[in-house]
PDB file of C-alpha atoms in Angstrom:
ATOM      1  CA  MET A   1       0.000  -0.001  -0.267  1.00 71.00           C
ATOM      2  CA  SER A   2       1.533   3.412  -1.047  1.00 89.00           C
ATOM      3  CA  ILE A   3       0.577   6.357   0.553  1.00 91.00           C
ATOM      4  CA  ASP A   4      -0.144   9.598  -1.385  1.00 93.00           C
ATOM      5  CA  ILE A   5       1.026  12.322   0.950  1.00 92.00           C
ATOM      6  CA  ALA A   6       0.681  15.012  -1.669  1.00 93.00           C
ATOM      7  CA  ALA A   7      -3.246  14.298  -2.168  1.00 95.00           C
ATOM      8  CA  CYS A   8      -3.469  14.167   1.166  1.00 95.00           C
ATOM      9  CA  VAL A   9      -1.976  17.648   1.994  1.00 94.00           C
ATOM     10  CA  GLY A  10      -4.180  18.748  -1.295  1.00 92.00           C
ATOM     11  CA  GLU A  11      -7.272  17.827   0.703  1.00 95.00           C
ATOM     12  CA  LEU A  12      -6.668  19.273   3.805  1.00 95.00           C
ATOM     13  CA  LEU A  13      -5.752  22.590   2.249  1.00 93.00           C
ATOM     14  CA  TYR A  14      -9.154  22.350   0.753  1.00 90.00           C
ATOM     15  CA  GLU A  15     -10.506  22.568   4.359  1.00 92.00           C
ATOM     16  CA  HIS A  16      -8.075  24.507   6.290  1.00 93.00           C
ATOM     17  CA  GLU A  17      -5.854  27.290   5.644  1.00 93.00           C
ATOM     18  CA  SER A  18      -2.471  25.597   6.849  1.00 94.00           C
ATOM     19  CA  VAL A  19      -1.000  22.135   6.568  1.00 95.00           C
ATOM     20  CA  ILE A  20       2.041  21.351   8.123  1.00 95.00           C
ATOM     21  CA  ILE A  21       4.648  19.002   7.036  1.00 93.00           C
ATOM     22  CA  PRO A  22       6.711  17.893   9.975  1.00 89.00           C
ATOM     23  CA  GLN A  23      10.755  18.647   9.991  1.00 89.00           C
ATOM     24  CA  LEU A  24      10.014  20.315   6.681  1.00 92.00           C
ATOM     25  CA  GLY A  25       7.463  23.235   6.443  1.00 95.00           C
ATOM     26  CA  GLY A  26       3.947  24.427   6.120  1.00 95.00           C
ATOM     27  CA  PHE A  27       1.925  25.214   3.295  1.00 95.00           C
ATOM     28  CA  MET A  28      -0.972  28.136   4.113  1.00 95.00           C
ATOM     29  CA  ALA A  29      -3.520  29.083   1.977  1.00 93.00           C
ATOM     30  CA  SER A  30      -4.793  32.800   1.494  1.00 92.00           C
ATOM     31  CA  TYR A  31      -8.113  33.906  -0.178  1.00 92.00           C
ATOM     32  CA  ARG A  32      -8.022  35.622  -3.319  1.00 93.00           C
ATOM     33  CA  ALA A  33     -11.118  37.543  -4.239  1.00 96.00           C
ATOM     34  CA  ALA A  34     -12.463  37.775  -7.631  1.00 96.00           C
ATOM     35  CA  SER A  35     -11.244  40.250  -9.928  1.00 95.00           C
ATOM     36  CA  ILE A  36     -12.130  41.699 -13.361  1.00 96.00           C
ATOM     37  CA  ASP A  37      -9.882  43.359 -15.895  1.00 94.00           C
ATOM     38  CA  HIS A  38     -12.279  45.085 -18.487  1.00 94.00           C
ATOM     39  CA  VAL A  39      -9.766  45.797 -20.625  1.00 95.00           C
ATOM     40  CA  GLN A  40      -9.114  42.221 -21.684  1.00 95.00           C
ATOM     41  CA  GLY A  41     -12.134  41.233 -21.023  1.00 94.00           C
ATOM     42  CA  VAL A  42     -10.850  38.730 -18.317  1.00 95.00           C
ATOM     43  CA  LEU A  43     -12.827  37.316 -14.850  1.00 95.00           C
ATOM     44  CA  GLN A  44     -11.188  35.427 -12.345  1.00 95.00           C
ATOM     45  CA  PRO A  45     -13.119  33.701 -10.034  1.00 96.00           C
ATOM     46  CA  PRO A  46     -12.317  33.745  -6.378  1.00 95.00           C
ATOM     47  CA  SER A  47      -9.492  31.233  -5.475  1.00 92.00           C
ATOM     48  CA  LYS A  48      -6.646  30.543  -2.923  1.00 90.00           C
ATOM     49  CA  GLY A  49      -3.084  31.428  -2.808  1.00 93.00           C
ATOM     50  CA  LEU A  50      -0.670  28.912  -1.830  1.00 94.00           C
ATOM     51  CA  ASN A  51       2.528  29.543   0.004  1.00 96.00           C
ATOM     52  CA  PHE A  52       4.969  27.558   1.220  1.00 96.00           C
ATOM     53  CA  ASN A  53       6.780  28.762   4.496  1.00 95.00           C
ATOM     54  CA  ASP A  54       9.922  26.356   6.009  1.00 94.00           C
ATOM     55  CA  ASN A  55      10.240  27.972   9.421  1.00 94.00           C
ATOM     56  CA  LEU A  56       6.778  26.370   9.832  1.00 89.00           C
ATOM     57  CA  VAL A  57       8.536  22.911  11.232  1.00 83.00           C
ATOM     58  CA  VAL A  58       6.513  21.968  14.614  1.00 87.00           C
ATOM     59  CA  ASN A  59       4.006  19.818  14.027  1.00 90.00           C
ATOM     60  CA  ASP A  60       0.635  20.293  14.605  1.00 91.00           C
ATOM     61  CA  GLY A  61      -0.666  16.780  14.207  1.00 93.00           C
ATOM     62  CA  ARG A  62      -3.208  17.626  11.478  1.00 94.00           C
ATOM     63  CA  LEU A  63      -1.405  15.831   8.719  1.00 94.00           C
ATOM     64  CA  VAL A  64      -0.495  12.743  10.723  1.00 93.00           C
ATOM     65  CA  GLU A  65      -4.203  12.470  12.219  1.00 95.00           C
ATOM     66  CA  TYR A  66      -5.472  12.843   8.640  1.00 95.00           C
ATOM     67  CA  VAL A  67      -3.365  10.127   7.229  1.00 94.00           C
ATOM     68  CA  ALA A  68      -3.869   7.606  10.217  1.00 94.00           C
ATOM     69  CA  LYS A  69      -7.361   8.090   9.620  1.00 94.00           C
ATOM     70  CA  LYS A  70      -7.498   8.001   5.923  1.00 92.00           C
ATOM     71  CA  TYR A  71      -4.855   4.636   5.517  1.00 89.00           C
TER      72      TYR A  71
END
């Protein structure tokens, strides 16, 4: 059985604003509002921006708990 950690991180980011990978860093999601470019005629829907912070190394247990429940 292989565990797809990337898929687990993606699923957690859909529900939470941050996911910390112990001893590596954390992903932080931030809300981006919808925008309209009138010149080009483009509408951008609301979305989440994603950043990685390598200073977030303290395990909050969220990822480990999710993987344990899923697998």
